[in-house]
């Protein structure tokens, strides 16, 4: 949009006065932020209205992305950037003596996501709008989100993340679009005399689902999509039998917390209720809107609507869509099933068995009796149809209901026309190993869509200094097409460009060092290698491997204090699931290793370890631009894709990683010699699984370096980890090291030594950094959503 600084200043002052009855001399930063957000909202409001009208009038097909989590980060700068007024607003505020960055600090992160799954969903929301594609989000408006992580005496402590205390200026409550979602009770079917089975209900628990719409503003275009988040409330007209405090509490809990503790029955039941809550509410709204605007036959909805199941949490989209079509709209079963297949598509995000949801059959039967009936019928009809075609073994292996469990991945695959993985390796594993039986039956449904990231967030906002250097070097076309960064290759040997990149990285490291000093009271050397591992804490991601290598470096320096080593700062950021005891033990061990090393005066600045608590999008925007090295060291075959690897690459960090997930494609894109590869391959891992001949105890007993490091966990060398150290020691030596940490250790040490050697040659290092930036184009989420649009959803971009 076009906006003069004069107009902005006038709008801002007027809004501050009208909203808070104050002026700039008396306003606090919270008031300034709220007034600024209100002005920005006003700027995009007309674009939002016009785009909604365009979509309704043209009747173009739209996609709806169902995800139990989103992780948008702060919206202020994103909206300013996408509207094209970031610099205008910054300069206008400067005239008032106000720093935009200080105002932006007031905004809380939207705490409605956990890690890669939620961040990917938010990148997709940004990219859908920025590419002009009609795609909307559907999720839950969590009151507290995941949790706010504090580190107390080295332990993770979970506190409520009350991100809504001061409201959310970007959302719009749509009470008139509220729908009811029901649970439990009794349901029975009666023939209406025309061959139709009509469901009748009794004693159901009713919950009101109220949508809160957050606009997703496209980058310098006229598209504004919608992210709909649902809040649970008590219906106004409620059966007296449900009017009690327990019901009120249960209703509020539906939209209170992301991923409630599933270590007990009540926690699992609440999570299942959440999944049905946002699925049912979202599909009801879609169908109501379709009938209200399209005025077309409900049986043709597949021509106008695409629904995407992001991981297995929204798998109930399949039976709920069937319920709505059959029960509410009178569509025959066969036609409804064909329509469901056409509408639904599914992304698998993991091969880890614990993440492939399975629910007890009895739980679904009691909580969702009509949905249970429909799932049983889907399973029965499919079995009868396929048995003569593919045989009993394939049918049994792929059934939705098996051994008293309802398999949500199976339901998602069977009830959709497309199943995709999120990196080439991951998709190949799905077809060849993990979902091979399904691939045998439905080969045409399987495809790959390698993940991507929204570069607007991860460089244009997070790294304005680097963005400016790129603008000066190759122009600004890359801001609309990340592939244009390839033009940087022409400057690989340009001394001025390399010096500018070095200076930008150093300044980003100074910025992070200041944050570390403020938050952790640790002084780090900005000349050191900033080696970063930031991601969810899980054993397969192998933060433990990183920690063991740090102990090796420490012991090397203790043995020889004069050892010529490039100074290193190891930075961790990670949350562990509250009930994941082993992961929390790793956090404790990392923090105690940090205490030991950081307080050892003999080490000086040669080695520091920092664990940044409460890792979130805002913290990532400071950490990632400062990284020299990104750690992507999961066991090969376990990481579906990874997206932090792409963010590091975009910001010029070199990757040390295994041949896992999207790492493989990153290494290929960046070119030989520009990253550091180590570890077992996928085939070698599966060979160990087949042979069962891995013996971690032998490595511990025969490798003196490993022996010393592991003993340090249990002999008091590392203080305050008596139980945690023993737990980790036993997991590696007694329970045979499930994720092959010790098997990959020596090769990891080798790769780390190569890394240090290259860093000593700053020109060569910076050239490798440049080549990573120049080749990152294929990892834009703009590319990813275009592939979804063309191959899965069949939606078209608006022509500007």
XYZ file of N, CA and C in Angstrom, residues 283 305-309 314-322 339-346 412 415-418 792-793:
90
model
N -15.200 -27.653 10.117
C -15.950 -28.195 8.982
C -17.378 -27.642 8.941
N -13.857 -26.779 -2.389
C -13.249 -26.848 -1.068
C -12.179 -27.950 -1.043
N -11.011 -27.627 -0.484
C -9.991 -28.626 -0.175
C -9.688 -28.527 1.315
N -9.650 -29.661 2.010
C -9.346 -29.703 3.440
C -8.077 -30.508 3.632
N -7.108 -29.910 4.332
C -5.832 -30.599 4.520
C -5.650 -31.011 5.972
N -5.290 -32.263 6.176
C -5.076 -32.852 7.500
C -3.581 -32.788 7.800
N -5.837 -33.852 13.132
C -7.164 -33.571 12.548
C -7.754 -34.738 11.753
N -7.316 -35.965 12.033
C -7.793 -37.110 11.244
C -9.296 -37.284 11.322
N -9.913 -36.806 12.387
C -11.365 -36.935 12.511
C -12.105 -36.088 11.490
N -11.370 -35.288 10.701
C -12.001 -34.607 9.562
C -12.735 -35.608 8.658
N -12.173 -36.787 8.510
C -12.756 -37.760 7.580
C -14.141 -38.211 8.041
N -14.287 -38.788 9.238
C -15.639 -39.214 9.632
C -16.573 -38.048 9.931
N -16.041 -36.916 10.396
C -16.921 -35.775 10.675
C -17.478 -35.184 9.393
N -16.676 -35.123 8.350
C -17.179 -34.637 7.066
C -18.256 -35.587 6.543
N -18.020 -36.882 6.696
C -19.045 -37.853 6.319
C -20.325 -37.643 7.129
N -17.007 -37.746 -2.308
C -16.756 -36.326 -2.062
C -15.689 -36.145 -0.996
N -15.751 -36.942 0.055
C -14.756 -36.866 1.129
C -13.357 -37.139 0.587
N -13.217 -38.180 -0.224
C -11.914 -38.495 -0.814
C -11.395 -37.329 -1.655
N -12.288 -36.694 -2.373
C -11.895 -35.581 -3.236
C -11.465 -34.371 -2.423
N -12.118 -34.144 -1.288
C -11.862 -32.956 -0.472
C -10.620 -33.120 0.400
N -10.425 -34.299 0.983
C -9.407 -34.499 2.012
C -8.037 -34.834 1.437
N -6.999 -34.322 2.088
C -5.608 -34.696 1.810
C -4.847 -34.684 3.128
N -3.742 -35.395 3.169
C -3.065 -35.671 4.453
C -1.563 -35.560 4.298
N -6.563 -41.392 8.052
C -6.219 -40.240 7.215
C -5.866 -40.667 5.800
N -9.072 -42.110 3.999
C -10.121 -41.131 3.754
C -9.705 -39.921 2.959
N -8.557 -39.973 2.268
C -8.108 -38.817 1.485
C -7.523 -39.277 0.159
N -7.390 -38.343 -0.755
C -6.874 -38.691 -2.083
C -5.373 -38.511 -2.202
N -4.748 -37.938 -1.174
C -3.314 -37.656 -1.254
C -2.670 -37.830 0.107
N -2.189 -31.116 -5.221
C -3.051 -31.726 -4.205
C -4.373 -30.988 -4.044
N -4.301 -29.666 -3.864
C -5.516 -28.912 -3.552
C -6.238 -28.419 -4.808
